[in-house]
Short mmCIF file of C-alpha atoms in Angstrom, two decimals:
data_model
loop_
_atom_site.label_atom_id
_atom_site.label_comp_id
_atom_site.label_asym_id
_atom_site.label_seq_id
_atom_site.Cartn_x
_atom_site.Cartn_y
_atom_site.Cartn_z
CA MET A 1 143.42 86.91 117.66
CA ASP A 2 141.69 85.92 120.19
CA PHE A 3 138.77 83.42 120.69
CA TYR A 4 135.70 84.01 122.20
CA ASN A 5 132.96 80.82 122.65
CA LEU A 6 129.80 82.25 125.11
CA SER A 7 128.57 78.80 126.00
CA MET A 8 125.58 78.15 128.10
CA GLU A 9 125.11 74.44 129.33
CA GLY A 10 121.79 72.66 129.42
CA GLY A 11 121.27 74.02 133.37
CA ASN A 12 122.24 73.20 136.51
CA SER A 13 123.33 69.47 137.51
CA TRP A 14 123.36 69.99 141.74
CA SER A 15 121.43 68.70 144.38
CA ASP A 16 121.73 69.34 148.30
CA ASP A 17 122.53 66.09 150.64
CA GLU A 18 124.27 64.23 147.09
CA SER A 19 126.41 61.18 149.69
CA ASP A 20 128.54 60.00 145.83
CA ILE A 21 130.21 62.99 143.79
CA SER A 22 130.02 60.40 140.77
CA GLN A 23 126.32 61.68 140.60
CA LYS A 24 125.18 64.81 138.52
CA GLY A 25 121.70 66.00 140.66
CA THR A 26 118.38 66.71 139.68
CA GLY A 27 119.29 69.98 138.05
CA VAL A 28 116.56 72.18 139.74
CA PHE A 29 117.43 75.00 137.81
CA ILE A 30 116.75 74.65 133.89
CA PRO A 31 116.08 77.53 131.26
CA ASN A 32 114.34 75.69 129.51
CA LEU A 33 111.93 73.51 131.82
CA GLY A 34 108.48 73.02 130.89
CA LEU A 35 105.74 72.81 133.48
CA ILE A 36 102.08 71.62 133.51
CA ASP A 37 99.45 73.32 135.41
CA ASN A 38 96.70 71.21 137.09
CA ASP A 39 93.87 73.60 137.04
CA GLY A 40 91.54 70.80 137.21
CA ASN A 41 92.17 69.71 140.44
CA GLN A 42 91.89 73.07 142.19
CA GLU A 43 88.45 74.10 143.62
CA GLU A 44 86.03 76.80 142.47
CA ASN A 45 86.27 78.72 145.21
CA SER A 46 90.08 78.47 145.60
CA ILE A 47 92.13 81.79 145.54
CA SER A 48 95.12 81.42 143.02
CA ILE A 49 98.48 83.28 144.00
CA ASP A 50 98.09 83.99 139.72
CA ILE A 51 96.25 87.06 141.02
CA LEU A 52 99.06 89.34 142.61
CA PRO A 53 100.41 91.59 139.96
CA ASP A 54 104.36 90.68 139.07
CA ASP A 55 105.86 93.04 140.70
CA MET A 56 104.67 91.35 143.37
CA HIS A 57 105.49 87.87 142.86
CA GLU A 58 108.68 88.84 142.15
CA LYS A 59 109.54 91.01 145.34
CA ILE A 60 108.77 87.56 147.20
CA LEU A 61 111.22 85.24 145.08
CA SER A 62 113.71 87.72 145.98
CA ARG A 63 113.11 87.40 149.40
CA LEU A 64 114.00 83.37 149.06
CA PRO A 65 117.21 82.20 150.02
CA LEU A 66 119.30 81.95 146.20
CA SER A 67 119.57 77.98 146.46
CA VAL A 68 115.20 78.21 147.04
CA ILE A 69 115.04 80.44 144.16
CA PHE A 70 116.22 77.85 141.69
CA LYS A 71 113.68 74.78 143.09
CA ALA A 72 110.80 77.68 143.28
CA SER A 73 111.58 77.56 139.46
CA CYS A 74 109.74 74.58 139.59
CA VAL A 75 106.76 75.61 141.44
CA CYS A 76 104.53 77.09 138.80
CA LYS A 77 104.61 78.73 134.82
CA LYS A 78 104.55 81.70 136.36
CA TRP A 79 107.17 81.57 138.58
CA ASN A 80 109.95 80.16 136.15
CA GLU A 81 109.47 83.12 133.62
CA ILE A 82 109.65 85.61 136.07
CA ILE A 83 113.09 83.65 137.61
CA HIS A 84 114.44 83.66 134.06
CA SER A 85 113.45 86.79 133.09
CA LYS A 86 116.12 89.10 132.00
CA LYS A 87 114.55 91.63 134.46
CA PHE A 88 114.54 89.88 137.51
CA THR A 89 118.20 88.60 137.17
CA LEU A 90 119.51 92.17 136.85
CA SER A 91 117.82 93.64 139.31
CA ASP A 92 116.07 91.61 142.65
CA ALA A 93 118.70 88.63 142.22
CA SER A 94 121.84 91.19 142.43
CA ILE A 95 121.17 91.57 146.35
CA LEU A 96 119.72 88.10 146.97
CA SER A 97 123.05 86.84 148.49
CA ASP A 98 125.78 88.86 150.37
CA LYS A 99 127.72 85.79 151.48
CA THR A 100 129.57 84.08 149.27
CA TRP A 101 129.54 80.30 148.71
CA TYR A 102 132.38 77.57 148.10
CA PHE A 103 133.27 75.21 145.91
CA MET A 104 135.79 72.15 146.98
CA PHE A 105 136.93 69.30 144.63
CA THR A 106 140.04 67.50 144.28
CA SER A 107 142.36 66.31 140.99
CA SER A 108 139.15 64.00 140.15
CA ALA A 109 139.43 63.90 136.43
CA GLU A 110 135.88 64.64 136.43
CA PRO A 111 134.70 68.51 136.89
CA VAL A 112 132.37 67.80 139.86
CA GLY A 113 132.92 68.93 143.60
CA TYR A 114 130.71 70.34 146.42
CA LEU A 115 129.56 73.80 146.70
CA TYR A 116 128.57 75.00 150.33
CA ASP A 117 125.95 77.73 150.88
CA PRO A 118 126.77 79.44 154.64
CA GLY A 119 123.49 81.09 154.83
CA MET A 120 121.74 78.01 154.21
CA ARG A 121 124.99 75.86 155.80
CA LYS A 122 124.28 73.10 153.46
CA TRP A 123 126.59 71.35 150.84
CA TYR A 124 124.90 70.67 147.29
CA ASN A 125 126.53 68.21 144.49
CA PHE A 126 127.75 70.37 141.98
CA GLU A 127 129.07 70.17 138.85
CA LEU A 128 130.86 73.08 136.74
CA PRO A 129 131.04 73.31 132.78
CA PHE A 130 134.37 72.51 132.52
CA MET A 131 137.49 70.60 133.64
CA VAL A 132 139.72 72.83 136.32
CA HIS A 133 142.75 71.20 138.44
CA HIS A 134 144.02 72.37 141.28
CA THR A 135 146.65 73.83 139.76
CA TRP A 136 144.71 76.57 138.17
CA LYS A 137 145.11 79.98 139.15
CA ILE A 138 141.56 81.21 140.44
CA SER A 139 140.05 84.58 140.98
CA GLN A 140 136.57 85.63 141.42
CA SER A 141 134.61 89.37 141.41
CA CYS A 142 131.12 90.30 141.87
CA GLY A 143 129.79 86.40 140.87
CA LEU A 144 132.29 85.96 137.94
CA VAL A 145 135.16 83.51 138.14
CA CYS A 146 138.23 83.93 135.98
CA PHE A 147 140.46 80.34 135.57
CA MET A 148 143.50 79.86 133.80
CA ASP A 149 145.74 76.66 133.33
CA ASP A 150 148.74 77.67 134.71
CA GLU A 151 150.47 74.54 133.39
CA THR A 152 150.24 75.93 130.06
CA SER A 153 148.82 79.60 130.12
CA LYS A 154 147.43 78.66 126.91
CA ASP A 155 143.17 78.82 128.13
CA MET A 156 141.21 81.39 130.23
CA TYR A 157 138.21 80.89 131.38
CA ILE A 158 135.46 83.58 132.25
CA CYS A 159 132.89 81.61 134.06
CA ASN A 160 129.21 81.98 136.14
CA PRO A 161 129.35 78.98 138.34
CA ILE A 162 125.91 79.55 138.97
CA THR A 163 124.66 80.03 135.36
CA LYS A 164 126.73 77.79 133.71
CA GLU A 165 127.84 80.39 131.20
CA TYR A 166 131.25 80.85 130.14
CA GLU A 167 133.59 82.88 127.80
CA CYS A 168 136.61 81.11 126.77
CA LEU A 169 139.94 83.62 125.82
CA LYS A 170 143.54 82.96 125.23
CA SER A 171 145.82 84.23 127.60
CA PRO A 172 148.28 86.54 126.35
CA SER A 173 151.48 85.86 124.30
CA SER A 174 154.57 85.57 125.51
CA PRO A 175 158.20 85.50 123.75
CA CYS A 176 159.02 83.20 126.23
CA PHE A 177 157.76 80.15 129.18
CA PRO A 178 157.53 82.17 132.76
CA VAL A 179 158.93 80.65 136.01
CA TYR A 180 155.67 82.10 137.67
CA ASN A 181 152.34 83.33 136.77
CA ALA A 182 149.65 85.53 138.74
CA LEU A 183 146.19 85.36 138.37
CA ALA A 184 143.69 88.31 138.96
CA PHE A 185 140.43 89.54 138.05
CA SER A 186 137.87 92.43 138.39
CA VAL A 187 134.47 93.44 137.43
CA GLY A 188 133.04 96.76 137.36
CA GLN A 189 130.47 97.63 138.98
CA SER A 190 128.32 98.17 136.10
CA ASN A 191 128.79 94.12 135.97
CA SER A 192 129.67 94.67 132.00
CA GLU A 193 132.67 95.06 132.38
CA TYR A 194 135.40 93.06 133.89
CA THR A 195 140.07 93.70 133.64
CA ILE A 196 141.98 90.43 133.92
CA SER A 197 145.39 91.20 135.03
CA VAL A 198 148.72 88.40 134.72
CA ILE A 199 151.56 88.77 136.09
CA ARG A 200 154.48 86.78 134.36
CA SER A 201 158.11 86.94 135.93
CA MET A 202 161.34 85.21 135.04
CA GLN A 203 164.91 85.24 136.32
CA ALA A 204 166.98 87.45 134.31
CA SER A 205 169.42 85.93 132.50
CA ASP A 206 171.83 84.03 135.40
CA ASP A 207 171.42 86.83 137.50
CA PHE A 208 169.62 84.89 140.32
CA PHE A 209 168.95 88.01 142.65
CA LEU A 210 167.56 89.99 139.08
CA TRP A 211 164.01 89.26 137.71
CA ASN A 212 161.52 90.68 134.72
CA PHE A 213 157.96 90.35 134.64
CA SER A 214 155.45 92.03 132.51
CA VAL A 215 151.58 92.76 133.71
CA HIS A 216 149.21 91.10 130.73
CA VAL A 217 145.97 93.38 131.26
CA TYR A 218 142.83 92.46 129.24
CA ASN A 219 139.83 94.82 128.34
CA SER A 220 136.88 93.68 127.86
CA ASN A 221 135.22 96.79 126.19
CA GLU A 222 137.65 96.27 123.46
CA LYS A 223 137.75 92.37 123.85
CA THR A 224 141.64 92.80 123.62
CA TRP A 225 144.73 92.26 126.08
CA LEU A 226 146.34 95.62 125.98
CA PRO A 227 150.55 96.20 125.62
CA PRO A 228 152.33 94.33 128.17
CA VAL A 229 153.71 96.92 130.87
CA MET A 230 157.29 95.95 131.93
CA GLY A 231 159.16 95.80 135.01
CA ALA A 232 162.05 94.51 136.70
CA MET A 233 163.10 93.87 140.16
CA ARG A 234 166.75 93.49 142.13
CA GLY A 235 166.09 91.14 145.24
CA TRP A 236 162.87 90.35 144.54
CA ARG A 237 160.70 88.14 142.67
CA PRO A 238 156.81 88.25 142.13
CA GLY A 239 155.30 84.68 142.65
CA ASP A 240 151.67 83.47 141.85
CA VAL A 241 149.87 85.91 144.04
CA SER A 242 147.75 89.01 143.27
CA VAL A 243 144.56 90.39 143.92
CA ILE A 244 143.02 94.26 142.19
CA CYS A 245 141.39 96.08 144.89
CA ASN A 246 139.81 99.63 143.89
CA ASN A 247 141.43 99.57 140.40
CA VAL A 248 144.88 98.71 142.00
CA LEU A 249 146.90 95.64 141.10
CA TYR A 250 148.44 93.55 144.20
CA VAL A 251 151.48 91.63 143.61
CA LEU A 252 152.78 89.54 146.67
CA VAL A 253 156.99 89.29 145.88
CA PHE A 254 159.07 87.48 147.50
CA CYS A 255 162.68 88.07 148.74
CA THR A 256 165.74 86.71 146.84
CA ARG A 257 168.42 88.07 149.52
CA PRO A 258 167.16 86.22 152.98
CA ASN A 259 169.79 87.84 154.96
CA GLU A 260 169.04 91.04 154.05
CA PHE A 261 165.61 91.13 155.41
CA GLN A 262 163.60 88.63 158.26
CA ASN A 263 160.31 88.77 156.74
CA LEU A 264 161.02 87.70 153.02
CA HIS A 265 157.33 87.89 151.76
CA GLY A 266 156.41 91.65 150.30
CA LEU A 267 153.51 93.73 148.67
CA VAL A 268 154.62 95.67 145.30
CA THR A 269 150.88 97.65 143.75
CA TYR A 270 150.73 98.76 140.25
CA ASP A 271 147.68 101.11 139.40
CA LEU A 272 145.88 100.17 136.31
CA ALA A 273 144.63 103.35 135.58
CA SER A 274 148.30 104.10 134.94
CA THR A 275 148.86 105.38 131.40
CA LYS A 276 152.89 104.96 132.32
CA SER A 277 154.04 102.57 129.51
CA SER A 278 157.19 100.73 131.30
CA ILE A 279 157.25 100.03 135.34
CA GLY A 280 161.07 100.59 135.36
CA MET A 281 163.24 98.78 138.14
CA LEU A 282 161.46 98.09 141.51
CA ARG A 283 163.23 98.84 144.60
CA ASP A 284 163.29 98.43 147.65
CA GLU A 285 161.57 100.89 148.90
CA SER A 286 158.20 100.33 147.01
CA VAL A 287 158.05 97.01 148.62
CA ILE A 288 155.12 97.09 151.62
CA LEU A 289 157.23 94.48 153.87
CA ALA A 290 154.94 91.63 154.98
CA PRO A 291 153.92 91.54 159.08
CA CYS A 292 155.38 89.01 159.77
CA ALA A 293 157.46 85.77 158.35
CA LEU A 294 154.86 84.31 155.95
CA THR A 295 153.95 80.59 154.53
CA CYS A 296 150.82 80.25 152.54
CA GLY A 297 150.71 83.95 151.29
CA ARG A 298 146.79 84.73 149.47
CA LEU A 299 145.63 88.19 148.91
CA MET A 300 141.75 88.96 148.23
CA ASN A 301 139.56 91.73 148.28
CA VAL A 302 137.16 91.00 151.11
CA GLN A 303 134.66 94.14 152.45
CA ARG A 304 136.68 96.45 149.40
CA LYS A 305 139.85 96.21 151.49
CA VAL A 306 143.09 94.25 150.66
CA VAL A 307 143.20 91.27 152.63
CA LEU A 308 146.36 89.20 153.44
CA VAL A 309 145.54 85.55 154.98
CA GLY A 310 148.29 83.63 156.06
CA GLY A 311 150.73 80.94 158.13
CA ILE A 312 153.03 83.09 160.36
CA GLY A 313 156.34 81.48 160.37
CA ARG A 314 158.63 80.18 163.06
CA PRO A 315 161.95 82.64 163.89
CA ASP A 316 163.87 80.21 163.70
CA ARG A 317 162.74 78.33 161.39
CA PRO A 318 160.04 80.41 159.05
CA GLY A 319 158.80 77.64 156.59
CA VAL A 320 157.18 76.01 159.89
CA ILE A 321 153.75 77.65 160.58
CA LYS A 322 152.81 78.97 164.51
CA GLY A 323 149.49 80.38 163.63
CA ILE A 324 147.15 81.36 160.98
CA GLY A 325 146.72 85.54 161.60
CA ILE A 326 144.19 88.09 158.88
CA TRP A 327 145.70 91.25 158.20
CA VAL A 328 144.25 94.25 156.01
CA LEU A 329 146.03 96.96 154.38
CA ASP A 330 146.32 100.44 155.63
CA GLY A 331 148.07 102.52 153.72
CA ASN A 332 151.51 101.70 153.23
CA LEU A 333 150.93 99.07 157.07
CA TRP A 334 149.84 95.92 157.65
CA THR A 335 146.55 95.75 160.29
CA GLU A 336 146.61 92.68 162.33
CA ILE A 337 142.53 91.98 162.56
CA THR A 338 142.54 88.13 164.33
CA ARG A 339 144.59 85.21 164.82
CA MET A 340 143.22 81.65 164.29
CA PRO A 341 142.38 79.67 167.21
CA HIS A 342 145.15 77.75 167.92
CA LYS A 343 142.93 74.03 168.41
CA PHE A 344 142.16 75.47 165.00
CA VAL A 345 145.48 75.30 163.84
CA GLN A 346 145.93 72.33 164.53
CA GLY A 347 144.04 71.06 162.14
CA PHE A 348 146.10 72.33 159.32
CA GLY A 349 149.55 71.43 160.11
CA GLU A 350 152.82 72.73 160.56
CA LEU A 351 154.26 72.82 157.81
CA ASP A 352 154.20 75.54 154.27
CA ASP A 353 151.93 74.84 151.48
CA VAL A 354 149.32 72.78 153.31
CA PHE A 355 146.54 74.78 153.62
CA ALA A 356 144.60 77.44 150.82
CA SER A 357 142.89 80.41 151.33
CA SER A 358 140.29 82.75 149.58
CA GLY A 359 137.72 85.48 150.44
CA GLY A 360 134.85 87.88 148.83
CA GLY A 361 132.10 89.65 150.48
CA ASP A 362 132.42 89.62 154.19
CA LEU A 363 133.47 86.08 154.27
CA ILE A 364 137.13 83.87 154.40
CA TYR A 365 137.61 80.33 153.31
CA ILE A 366 140.71 78.37 154.72
CA GLN A 367 140.92 74.56 153.79
CA SER A 368 143.27 72.14 154.54
CA TYR A 369 145.17 70.56 151.19
CA GLY A 370 144.43 67.08 152.91
CA GLY A 371 140.98 66.74 153.87
CA THR A 372 137.50 68.50 153.83
CA ALA A 373 138.04 70.38 156.79
CA LEU A 374 136.66 74.20 155.76
CA LEU A 375 137.27 76.75 158.70
CA VAL A 376 135.23 80.11 157.77
CA TYR A 377 135.72 83.72 158.99
CA ASP A 378 133.26 86.23 159.24
CA MET A 379 134.84 89.93 159.17
CA ASP A 380 132.03 91.29 159.71
CA LYS A 381 130.84 89.21 162.81
CA ARG A 382 134.71 88.86 164.01
CA GLN A 383 133.11 85.16 164.12
CA TRP A 384 135.20 81.47 163.53
CA PHE A 385 133.44 78.88 162.57
CA TRP A 386 133.64 75.44 160.58
CA SER A 387 131.66 74.43 157.77
CA GLN A 388 128.87 71.46 157.94
CA LYS A 389 131.29 68.08 157.41
CA CYS A 390 131.40 67.82 153.44
CA LEU A 391 130.90 64.50 152.28
CA MET A 392 133.74 64.69 149.68
CA HIS A 393 135.84 61.85 150.09
CA LYS A 394 139.32 61.06 148.75
CA LYS A 395 140.14 58.63 146.29
CA PHE A 396 143.41 57.50 146.63
CA PRO A 397 145.71 58.02 149.76
CA LEU A 398 147.48 61.54 148.13
CA GLU A 399 144.72 63.41 146.28
CA ILE A 400 144.98 66.89 147.37
CA PHE A 401 141.85 69.01 148.39
CA SER A 402 141.56 72.34 146.83
CA GLY A 403 138.57 75.04 146.27
CA PHE A 404 137.12 78.74 145.43
CA CYS A 405 134.77 81.01 146.98
CA PHE A 406 132.43 82.98 144.88
CA GLU A 407 129.64 85.31 145.06
CA PRO A 408 126.59 83.82 143.79
CA ARG A 409 124.20 85.62 141.12
CA LEU A 410 122.00 84.50 138.32
CA GLN A 411 122.83 87.36 136.15
CA PHE A 412 125.98 86.83 133.84
CA MET A 413 127.50 90.19 133.23
#
């Protein structure tokens, strides 16, 4: 039986320009914040902004950057009430930001990190309501982020990082421990329902070329996991990368017959609206081959399209990166959008599995595991740019940096 827990923290503990990650910030967005008017110091002839109707106040506040709105809640009682009203969070606030923000964290034992706002080009000291490790699977959609502990595969969280509200639910049961797990998450247009997909794969007995896998789908309306959909692949195995786009699940697969395919990665799809109870045996013709020898491949939903980001491997040494590219899936073909300028590539190293990437809205973020350098690509403007320098630092030499992006929203669902 699934267990659910909705928790609301006492408020965001974040502040800008914090140099010490161990500090918890100033808590500028507190739901139960009590404010005191100081009317006695106002002149009799002064004109108060309170004479404006509430809908005018809402329009004014909705034009502010999202990070400023949190601080605006401290200006006066009226603004505090409006910002925390259900009407404001469900209407005006839903269009406040069309740019995803990026949360960077390390393997620290504390759920703290830095949050990057590309609109204001600023980093904020920020804290999540629970601990997240770099080995966890993370997927975001429409302001919500889904977290899954990949080491235990027992607990999952659906969280709004801005409001710090979250749900806890149990992962789908499995008869044996899978070799690979992949997580995909999608929120419906009404923000009242969401879909979680967990893909698990394991080797079939002693046959290295045959892999069984299962697709587990969570129905938020029924608050239950649907019966798993079973399948198998010969010569390919599902990995740990997947995404949902337009109600279709996309899973990155790896070729177990390296001598037969130059490009060792491919893509398989599953229609989440399908009524079939089993996928059956997937064959070579059902695999969409990757555009090149790929390293650090990541799938993401950007501008409602399936986007692939990865290192471009050398023909003679596929595990060595000669560049980093971005592709968009058009039918069954990949269209290259851009390649990272060579002067930027040097900052991410040449070996496999040295950087992570995530994207949403119009932005794609690429970050090195070894440092805080964060490179951003704007799909709309077709531009590369570095974020402002992040103040996060290593506590020990081999500490790994990681992160994820999400769309900032004030409402939970």
